[in-house]
């Protein structure tokens, strides 16, 4: 070579000879050899002269070539020289630019070999900055369209590869990219697919290459797509998206080539920056391919590919529009969870970090909306994420509370060193883990409003599924307690990051609504674990001077939710919604401004208002801090020393009183509570402090607003000399009506049912005067607050008190005990809370035994003791189940002293003097009423259960009948009670092992007078001369009912008349039918109908007509009346009928059917329809209270109306 270089002429000649042979040799192998020799020769000679020589020869050859096919060797040689010699391309475009025109002609020639050589040479020319600059106009004006056409129609791989090589060089320039994409039409034009196909633009050309099976071409094509997008995704991505290039990119992910997969990942990652990529649903189409690709990639040992794939997956999950579901098939969603699970467990930390980011993005409602939601898989995934993060943390060195941990970090001299010891990546990993958990909690909250997400709809019948939202929510709460909180506490031992704590605190705030029924328990646990202290320290350390607003907002929201939750647990039942609203507003406004440490806040609490008289923020800070301390202390977290807090609270109250500033009741209540719990560690309150607190309390309109007292304060309250309650003589049922209705303790009792037990304890432990006041207060409370449920709370305590009184007191002392009547009234009122029938428990039977024994020790004149006692016994018989009823009857009938007392009470009926006012019910009359009702009940249930009798009752039947027939200005309720007893006698045919009937002026046990006639003999012990006056009296009472509108009396009279006629029918049908068909009955009906209602739909009218139908009194009721009743019933709204009316109508309709009355076919259908409607109404109607108090007498409405 050195010899050749020495002689320039020889070199030129040799080059010319070899160049000429290029165009004469036809063998391709020989041609490639000559090209290689020429290139090697020129390179070794290292002289631009020879380059110019070849360029000159090439120019001549191209000009004289008759066909373009002969130009192929020239194009090939020039391409190889441009590849081998760096400056060759610059010389060509600068000194022989006319050669470029021949290149254009080569692209138009229908030979792909020539086109491939031309494209190769073009690629080398445009790889040079000089060539790029000189050929810029050439490309824009002449080459662009021709090149795109060539690429679009290329068939051979050589041409395709060389075209892509040229395209790759062109895409390095913004200008060329713009030219190429503009040639592909604008974004608006690209929306028309016909235009796209017609112009054969670049996106469609590259899409065509993606369709090939050649992974190398696919990789090159995807690389070119990325090269375009990297210049401006927002500008160029729409063209590729409209051309559906993303679909084919996703299809390419199913290959095995790591290079191709990497290129596609990069491409798709750039496309995620364009909204259109998601709105055209390309992600929905390709998500399955991406998930499968990740599954395959994870089997490869390529960490960068793992990270890139997860990064793409994360971006798609993040940016996917909420309104477009990404996972339309549950199976793909499960596969995605499996991929995330596998990557979370990857040994490479960098991959795990990306995986946790993907998990955070995955936990969105729209990503998991395909039912059923895979809750179990999500649980496993979250548990894996939290465990992986916990495994990366060093073991916790202490079991200190949250607030103590932060306090130690914030006050340690080595805090900064601790922060530097925590690897930054570990902190990021913890942050991403917490974000994943927070998103899971938010997801659970969102699913609570979605019925489809509540439980697995595909669960087999009669099987319990664990894959439910409730289980998932409980899992979140459980794993937060077991993993999440300990992990963050461990982190707090070494460092504190505002971003980490912001996510953590906001997560805890979200958890309040994840499991609503566990919210109170969760709140208590957080408060008892010093999270109030932790949050206050975070705010004081990081949020002062308006720094870290996100952390401040998270901490404030958390404290707000925590306080409201604790308030609802401990305070809400005894306070108003207005107070809750006021406290909510105070916390909402004040907490974001409370950015002080605990120590600083304590100093502010003890600060007087004088220096801050114009600064309302101090009051807000003080009030918020007191509330936070209150909620912390109620849960046992006393993070402020009691002695210091006692002084601060005392000074706060003194300052408030001195400056005329009365704190809100809920703040004052909290302050008094803190003062009470800290008083053991502080000095005793001086007289000034006590007077201040008393003045504050006196100025309150309602003491219950600030109640927070205990046993000692309540005892002191009742012992105050200025108490407005006065002792009231007598212990009747209505004594409490004389109490001061403004007693401030009544609202307290309503909102604090547990205080009732404290008050009952005071009954036994306090003086007689205090016990009396307590009992009167309790009685007033129970009378005025029927909605308070206190039965189970108080009955056992009542039993203890009664047992103590009965053991310690004799009969005489019991009768003189002023507390006992009120206590018994209170006991009955407590039992009266039971609205429905219930099983009596052991406490009930013990109370029944004690009260019945108490009655046996009383005299008939002890009405204040007997009245509530008999009410209690009567209630025990009627408001319970048959099983308990049978036992209760046995208990009462076994008490001989009780039955002896009852005998005396009943006999007092004939000794009473009529009052001046018939309607007036004296205490003696009330006792008689209760006695007759209890006797009637015992008579009824003894017969029903055949209970053994240890002591009988004896009564003069004539006296009983005369009491109903002649009445003698008797109170209505007493008359009703006696009729109940008479009804029970009639139903048992005057035969009872409990009752001995004696005649008038005949001693008990003497020979009874014999009946005077056959009719009397049949009706014995009744006589015909007694029956008709009794019927007339009952008829007159019904007329009286019409005048007085007394529903109870009407029910009792009609029931008694029904029972009487039934008894007569059994004994003597002729007498019974004669009584039932008396014309006076028809007059009675018209009298009842002539009242204000003027309707047959009255309970007493319907029951009477039912009675007449039953005994075929056709002269009393005709077909006309029946038709009219059916018409009125059809037109009435049965759902609005009273229970007594509905029952009476049902009996009437059933009687029509059973008595076979002559009714029209249409009326038969009407009757059946009405019966069905009544049956439906009776099954849905609300049961009303059965036991009511009329005056001071307990009455069972079902007992009267039966």
Tab-separated table of C-alpha atoms in Angstrom, residues 594-853:
chain	number	residue	atom	x	y	z
A	594	UNK	CA	-53.421	25.163	66.842
A	595	UNK	CA	-49.829	24.672	65.716
A	596	UNK	CA	-48.090	24.559	69.091
A	597	UNK	CA	-46.358	21.801	70.980
A	598	UNK	CA	-48.086	20.363	74.044
A	599	UNK	CA	-45.851	22.342	76.365
A	600	UNK	CA	-46.566	25.592	74.492
A	601	UNK	CA	-50.299	24.918	74.475
A	602	UNK	CA	-50.254	24.304	78.217
A	603	UNK	CA	-48.626	27.682	78.738
A	604	UNK	CA	-51.283	29.304	76.545
A	605	UNK	CA	-53.969	27.590	78.596
A	606	UNK	CA	-52.747	29.204	81.789
A	607	UNK	CA	-52.351	32.604	80.097
A	608	UNK	CA	-54.733	35.346	81.165
A	609	UNK	CA	-56.847	37.150	78.629
A	610	UNK	CA	-55.584	40.640	79.438
A	611	UNK	CA	-52.672	40.746	76.991
A	612	UNK	CA	-54.840	39.112	74.357
A	613	UNK	CA	-58.114	40.858	74.961
A	614	UNK	CA	-58.472	41.696	71.289
A	615	UNK	CA	-57.163	38.351	70.054
A	616	UNK	CA	-60.022	35.898	69.721
A	617	UNK	CA	-57.642	33.217	68.471
A	618	UNK	CA	-56.369	32.649	72.029
A	619	UNK	CA	-59.848	31.614	73.183
A	620	UNK	CA	-60.161	29.292	70.212
A	621	UNK	CA	-56.752	27.747	70.953
A	622	UNK	CA	-57.591	27.306	74.625
A	623	UNK	CA	-60.980	25.752	73.951
A	624	UNK	CA	-59.652	23.342	71.312
A	625	UNK	CA	-56.762	22.296	73.532
A	626	UNK	CA	-59.079	21.684	76.499
A	627	UNK	CA	-61.303	19.481	74.354
A	628	UNK	CA	-58.299	17.495	73.116
A	629	UNK	CA	-57.061	17.039	76.677
A	630	UNK	CA	-60.543	16.012	77.779
A	631	UNK	CA	-60.887	13.293	75.140
A	632	UNK	CA	-57.353	12.048	75.839
A	633	UNK	CA	-57.908	11.925	79.603
A	634	UNK	CA	-61.228	10.120	79.319
A	635	UNK	CA	-59.310	7.331	77.535
A	636	UNK	CA	-56.515	7.239	80.092
A	637	UNK	CA	-53.844	9.115	78.129
A	638	UNK	CA	-52.660	11.628	80.709
A	639	UNK	CA	-49.750	13.006	78.705
A	640	UNK	CA	-49.787	16.266	80.660
A	641	UNK	CA	-48.776	16.081	84.340
A	642	UNK	CA	-51.923	16.308	86.470
A	643	UNK	CA	-50.528	18.919	88.848
A	644	UNK	CA	-49.610	21.261	85.978
A	645	UNK	CA	-52.909	20.697	84.226
A	646	UNK	CA	-54.872	21.290	87.430
A	647	UNK	CA	-53.264	24.704	87.884
A	648	UNK	CA	-53.732	25.598	84.214
A	649	UNK	CA	-57.441	24.647	84.187
A	650	UNK	CA	-58.069	26.490	87.451
A	651	UNK	CA	-56.397	29.640	86.114
A	652	UNK	CA	-58.334	29.294	82.875
A	653	UNK	CA	-61.658	29.237	84.750
A	654	UNK	CA	-60.664	32.117	87.039
A	655	UNK	CA	-59.574	34.226	84.080
A	656	UNK	CA	-62.754	33.475	82.160
A	657	UNK	CA	-64.953	34.478	85.113
A	658	UNK	CA	-63.001	37.634	85.896
A	659	UNK	CA	-63.262	38.883	82.320
A	660	UNK	CA	-66.912	37.936	81.922
A	661	UNK	CA	-66.116	35.341	79.288
A	662	UNK	CA	-68.223	32.231	79.784
A	663	UNK	CA	-66.816	29.290	77.778
A	664	UNK	CA	-69.266	27.181	75.775
A	665	UNK	CA	-70.952	24.456	77.853
A	666	UNK	CA	-69.024	21.616	76.209
A	667	UNK	CA	-65.712	23.373	76.948
A	668	UNK	CA	-66.786	24.086	80.501
A	669	UNK	CA	-67.853	20.469	80.925
A	670	UNK	CA	-64.442	19.308	79.712
A	671	UNK	CA	-62.653	21.777	81.992
A	672	UNK	CA	-64.634	20.635	85.034
A	673	UNK	CA	-63.899	17.019	84.198
A	674	UNK	CA	-60.173	17.702	83.908
A	675	UNK	CA	-60.309	19.632	87.156
A	676	UNK	CA	-62.035	16.677	88.848
A	677	UNK	CA	-59.640	13.977	87.609
A	678	UNK	CA	-56.568	16.066	88.454
A	679	UNK	CA	-57.676	17.272	91.864
A	680	UNK	CA	-55.937	14.390	93.690
A	681	UNK	CA	-52.573	15.521	92.289
A	682	UNK	CA	-53.191	19.220	92.790
A	683	UNK	CA	-53.832	21.415	95.742
A	684	UNK	CA	-57.368	21.691	97.115
A	685	UNK	CA	-59.474	24.382	95.498
A	686	UNK	CA	-59.610	27.511	97.579
A	687	UNK	CA	-62.809	29.364	98.385
A	688	UNK	CA	-62.257	31.826	95.548
A	689	UNK	CA	-61.983	29.036	92.995
A	690	UNK	CA	-65.040	27.253	94.348
A	691	UNK	CA	-67.087	30.451	94.278
A	692	UNK	CA	-65.939	31.121	90.739
A	693	UNK	CA	-67.044	27.685	89.557
A	694	UNK	CA	-70.357	28.039	91.399
A	695	UNK	CA	-71.011	31.425	89.761
A	696	UNK	CA	-70.256	29.955	86.347
A	697	UNK	CA	-72.692	27.110	86.998
A	698	UNK	CA	-75.371	29.441	88.363
A	699	UNK	CA	-75.222	31.511	85.183
A	700	UNK	CA	-75.953	28.483	83.013
A	701	UNK	CA	-79.536	28.070	81.808
A	702	UNK	CA	-79.261	24.281	82.068
A	703	UNK	CA	-76.860	22.417	84.331
A	704	UNK	CA	-77.027	19.326	82.151
A	705	UNK	CA	-75.023	21.180	79.526
A	706	UNK	CA	-71.900	20.877	81.668
A	707	UNK	CA	-72.643	17.771	83.701
A	708	UNK	CA	-69.607	15.635	84.367
A	709	UNK	CA	-70.017	14.862	88.032
A	710	UNK	CA	-69.724	11.721	90.110
A	711	UNK	CA	-71.229	10.221	93.232
A	712	UNK	CA	-69.892	12.772	95.717
A	713	UNK	CA	-71.015	15.814	93.744
A	714	UNK	CA	-74.495	14.372	93.275
A	715	UNK	CA	-74.795	13.781	97.002
A	716	UNK	CA	-73.672	17.321	97.617
A	717	UNK	CA	-76.218	18.557	95.080
A	718	UNK	CA	-79.119	16.966	96.920
A	719	UNK	CA	-77.766	18.147	100.257
A	720	UNK	CA	-77.570	21.836	99.279
A	721	UNK	CA	-79.665	23.911	101.600
A	722	UNK	CA	-80.982	26.067	98.777
A	723	UNK	CA	-82.380	23.158	96.827
A	724	UNK	CA	-85.728	24.150	95.394
A	725	UNK	CA	-87.240	20.691	95.806
A	726	UNK	CA	-89.517	20.486	98.822
A	727	UNK	CA	-90.618	17.486	100.740
A	728	UNK	CA	-94.124	16.501	99.853
A	729	UNK	CA	-96.434	14.866	102.336
A	730	UNK	CA	-97.968	11.609	101.239
A	731	UNK	CA	-96.685	9.145	98.723
A	732	UNK	CA	-99.482	8.884	96.194
A	733	UNK	CA	-98.896	8.099	92.616
A	734	UNK	CA	-99.045	11.667	91.488
A	735	UNK	CA	-96.806	13.257	94.088
A	736	UNK	CA	-94.042	13.987	91.645
A	737	UNK	CA	-96.308	16.348	89.775
A	738	UNK	CA	-95.698	18.812	92.601
A	739	UNK	CA	-91.952	18.889	91.986
A	740	UNK	CA	-90.303	21.870	90.438
A	741	UNK	CA	-90.432	21.146	86.727
A	742	UNK	CA	-87.233	23.098	86.177
A	743	UNK	CA	-85.118	20.629	88.179
A	744	UNK	CA	-81.755	20.879	86.434
A	745	UNK	CA	-80.936	17.226	86.991
A	746	UNK	CA	-83.737	15.886	84.801
A	747	UNK	CA	-81.996	16.612	81.477
A	748	UNK	CA	-78.801	15.130	82.919
A	749	UNK	CA	-80.550	11.875	83.759
A	750	UNK	CA	-81.982	11.606	80.261
A	751	UNK	CA	-78.580	11.788	78.621
A	752	UNK	CA	-76.702	9.785	81.292
A	753	UNK	CA	-78.669	6.674	82.149
A	754	UNK	CA	-75.787	5.271	84.189
A	755	UNK	CA	-76.253	8.121	86.681
A	756	UNK	CA	-79.575	6.512	87.611
A	757	UNK	CA	-77.604	3.759	89.339
A	758	UNK	CA	-75.625	6.342	91.276
A	759	UNK	CA	-78.880	7.958	92.384
A	760	UNK	CA	-80.324	4.624	93.444
A	761	UNK	CA	-77.183	4.008	95.498
A	762	UNK	CA	-77.818	7.339	97.190
A	763	UNK	CA	-81.210	6.036	98.268
A	764	UNK	CA	-79.519	3.436	100.447
A	765	UNK	CA	-76.432	5.388	101.505
A	766	UNK	CA	-77.847	8.869	102.181
A	767	UNK	CA	-80.054	10.377	104.838
A	768	UNK	CA	-83.826	10.103	104.657
A	769	UNK	CA	-84.126	13.666	103.358
A	770	UNK	CA	-81.567	13.147	100.602
A	771	UNK	CA	-83.009	9.752	99.691
A	772	UNK	CA	-86.484	11.293	99.442
A	773	UNK	CA	-85.282	14.017	97.101
A	774	UNK	CA	-83.436	11.476	94.974
A	775	UNK	CA	-86.456	9.225	94.660
A	776	UNK	CA	-88.754	12.096	93.775
A	777	UNK	CA	-86.309	13.265	91.119
A	778	UNK	CA	-86.045	9.779	89.640
A	779	UNK	CA	-89.785	9.357	89.646
A	780	UNK	CA	-90.347	12.682	87.939
A	781	UNK	CA	-87.734	11.733	85.366
A	782	UNK	CA	-89.324	8.385	84.547
A	783	UNK	CA	-92.806	9.883	84.311
A	784	UNK	CA	-91.698	12.555	81.882
A	785	UNK	CA	-89.252	10.532	79.760
A	786	UNK	CA	-91.018	7.451	78.511
A	787	UNK	CA	-88.535	6.955	75.689
A	788	UNK	CA	-85.562	6.257	77.966
A	789	UNK	CA	-84.682	2.564	78.151
A	790	UNK	CA	-83.518	1.826	81.664
A	791	UNK	CA	-85.306	-1.418	82.607
A	792	UNK	CA	-82.397	-3.850	82.643
A	793	UNK	CA	-80.154	-1.231	84.192
A	794	UNK	CA	-82.390	-0.577	87.192
A	795	UNK	CA	-84.339	-3.750	87.998
A	796	UNK	CA	-81.477	-5.602	89.679
A	797	UNK	CA	-80.641	-2.516	91.748
A	798	UNK	CA	-84.297	-2.194	92.774
A	799	UNK	CA	-84.232	-5.793	93.933
A	800	UNK	CA	-81.215	-5.145	96.149
A	801	UNK	CA	-82.827	-2.088	97.710
A	802	UNK	CA	-86.154	-3.861	98.322
A	803	UNK	CA	-84.419	-6.848	99.886
A	804	UNK	CA	-82.487	-4.567	102.202
A	805	UNK	CA	-85.601	-2.637	103.230
A	806	UNK	CA	-87.686	-5.760	103.836
A	807	UNK	CA	-84.954	-7.382	105.908
A	808	UNK	CA	-84.224	-4.342	108.019
A	809	UNK	CA	-87.780	-3.068	108.549
A	810	UNK	CA	-90.792	-4.486	110.383
A	811	UNK	CA	-94.361	-4.115	109.122
A	812	UNK	CA	-94.884	-0.962	111.154
A	813	UNK	CA	-91.678	0.633	110.019
A	814	UNK	CA	-92.444	-0.266	106.406
A	815	UNK	CA	-95.774	1.504	106.655
A	816	UNK	CA	-94.023	4.560	108.099
A	817	UNK	CA	-91.246	4.574	105.538
A	818	UNK	CA	-91.752	7.575	103.253
A	819	UNK	CA	-89.216	6.366	100.709
A	820	UNK	CA	-90.857	3.040	100.027
A	821	UNK	CA	-94.039	4.259	98.222
A	822	UNK	CA	-92.010	6.362	95.833
A	823	UNK	CA	-89.576	3.503	95.291
A	824	UNK	CA	-92.446	1.135	94.450
A	825	UNK	CA	-93.985	3.677	92.081
A	826	UNK	CA	-90.582	4.019	90.491
A	827	UNK	CA	-90.298	0.263	90.127
A	828	UNK	CA	-93.649	0.093	88.344
A	829	UNK	CA	-92.704	2.941	86.029
A	830	UNK	CA	-89.480	1.124	85.155
A	831	UNK	CA	-91.414	-2.045	84.315
A	832	UNK	CA	-93.854	0.010	82.289
A	833	UNK	CA	-90.966	0.801	79.871
A	834	UNK	CA	-91.377	-2.647	78.341
A	835	UNK	CA	-93.649	-1.837	75.420
A	836	UNK	CA	-94.244	-5.426	74.365
A	837	UNK	CA	-94.614	-8.846	75.887
A	838	UNK	CA	-91.369	-10.277	77.265
A	839	UNK	CA	-90.152	-13.304	79.175
A	840	UNK	CA	-89.741	-12.700	82.891
A	841	UNK	CA	-86.229	-13.430	84.114
A	842	UNK	CA	-84.992	-14.415	87.545
A	843	UNK	CA	-84.796	-10.774	88.643
A	844	UNK	CA	-88.441	-10.248	87.694
A	845	UNK	CA	-89.582	-13.248	89.730
A	846	UNK	CA	-87.503	-12.185	92.708
A	847	UNK	CA	-89.062	-8.729	92.495
A	848	UNK	CA	-92.518	-10.323	92.180
A	849	UNK	CA	-91.866	-12.366	95.297
A	850	UNK	CA	-90.596	-9.368	97.299
A	851	UNK	CA	-93.459	-7.073	96.250
A	852	UNK	CA	-96.144	-9.711	96.985
A	853	UNK	CA	-94.602	-10.274	100.422
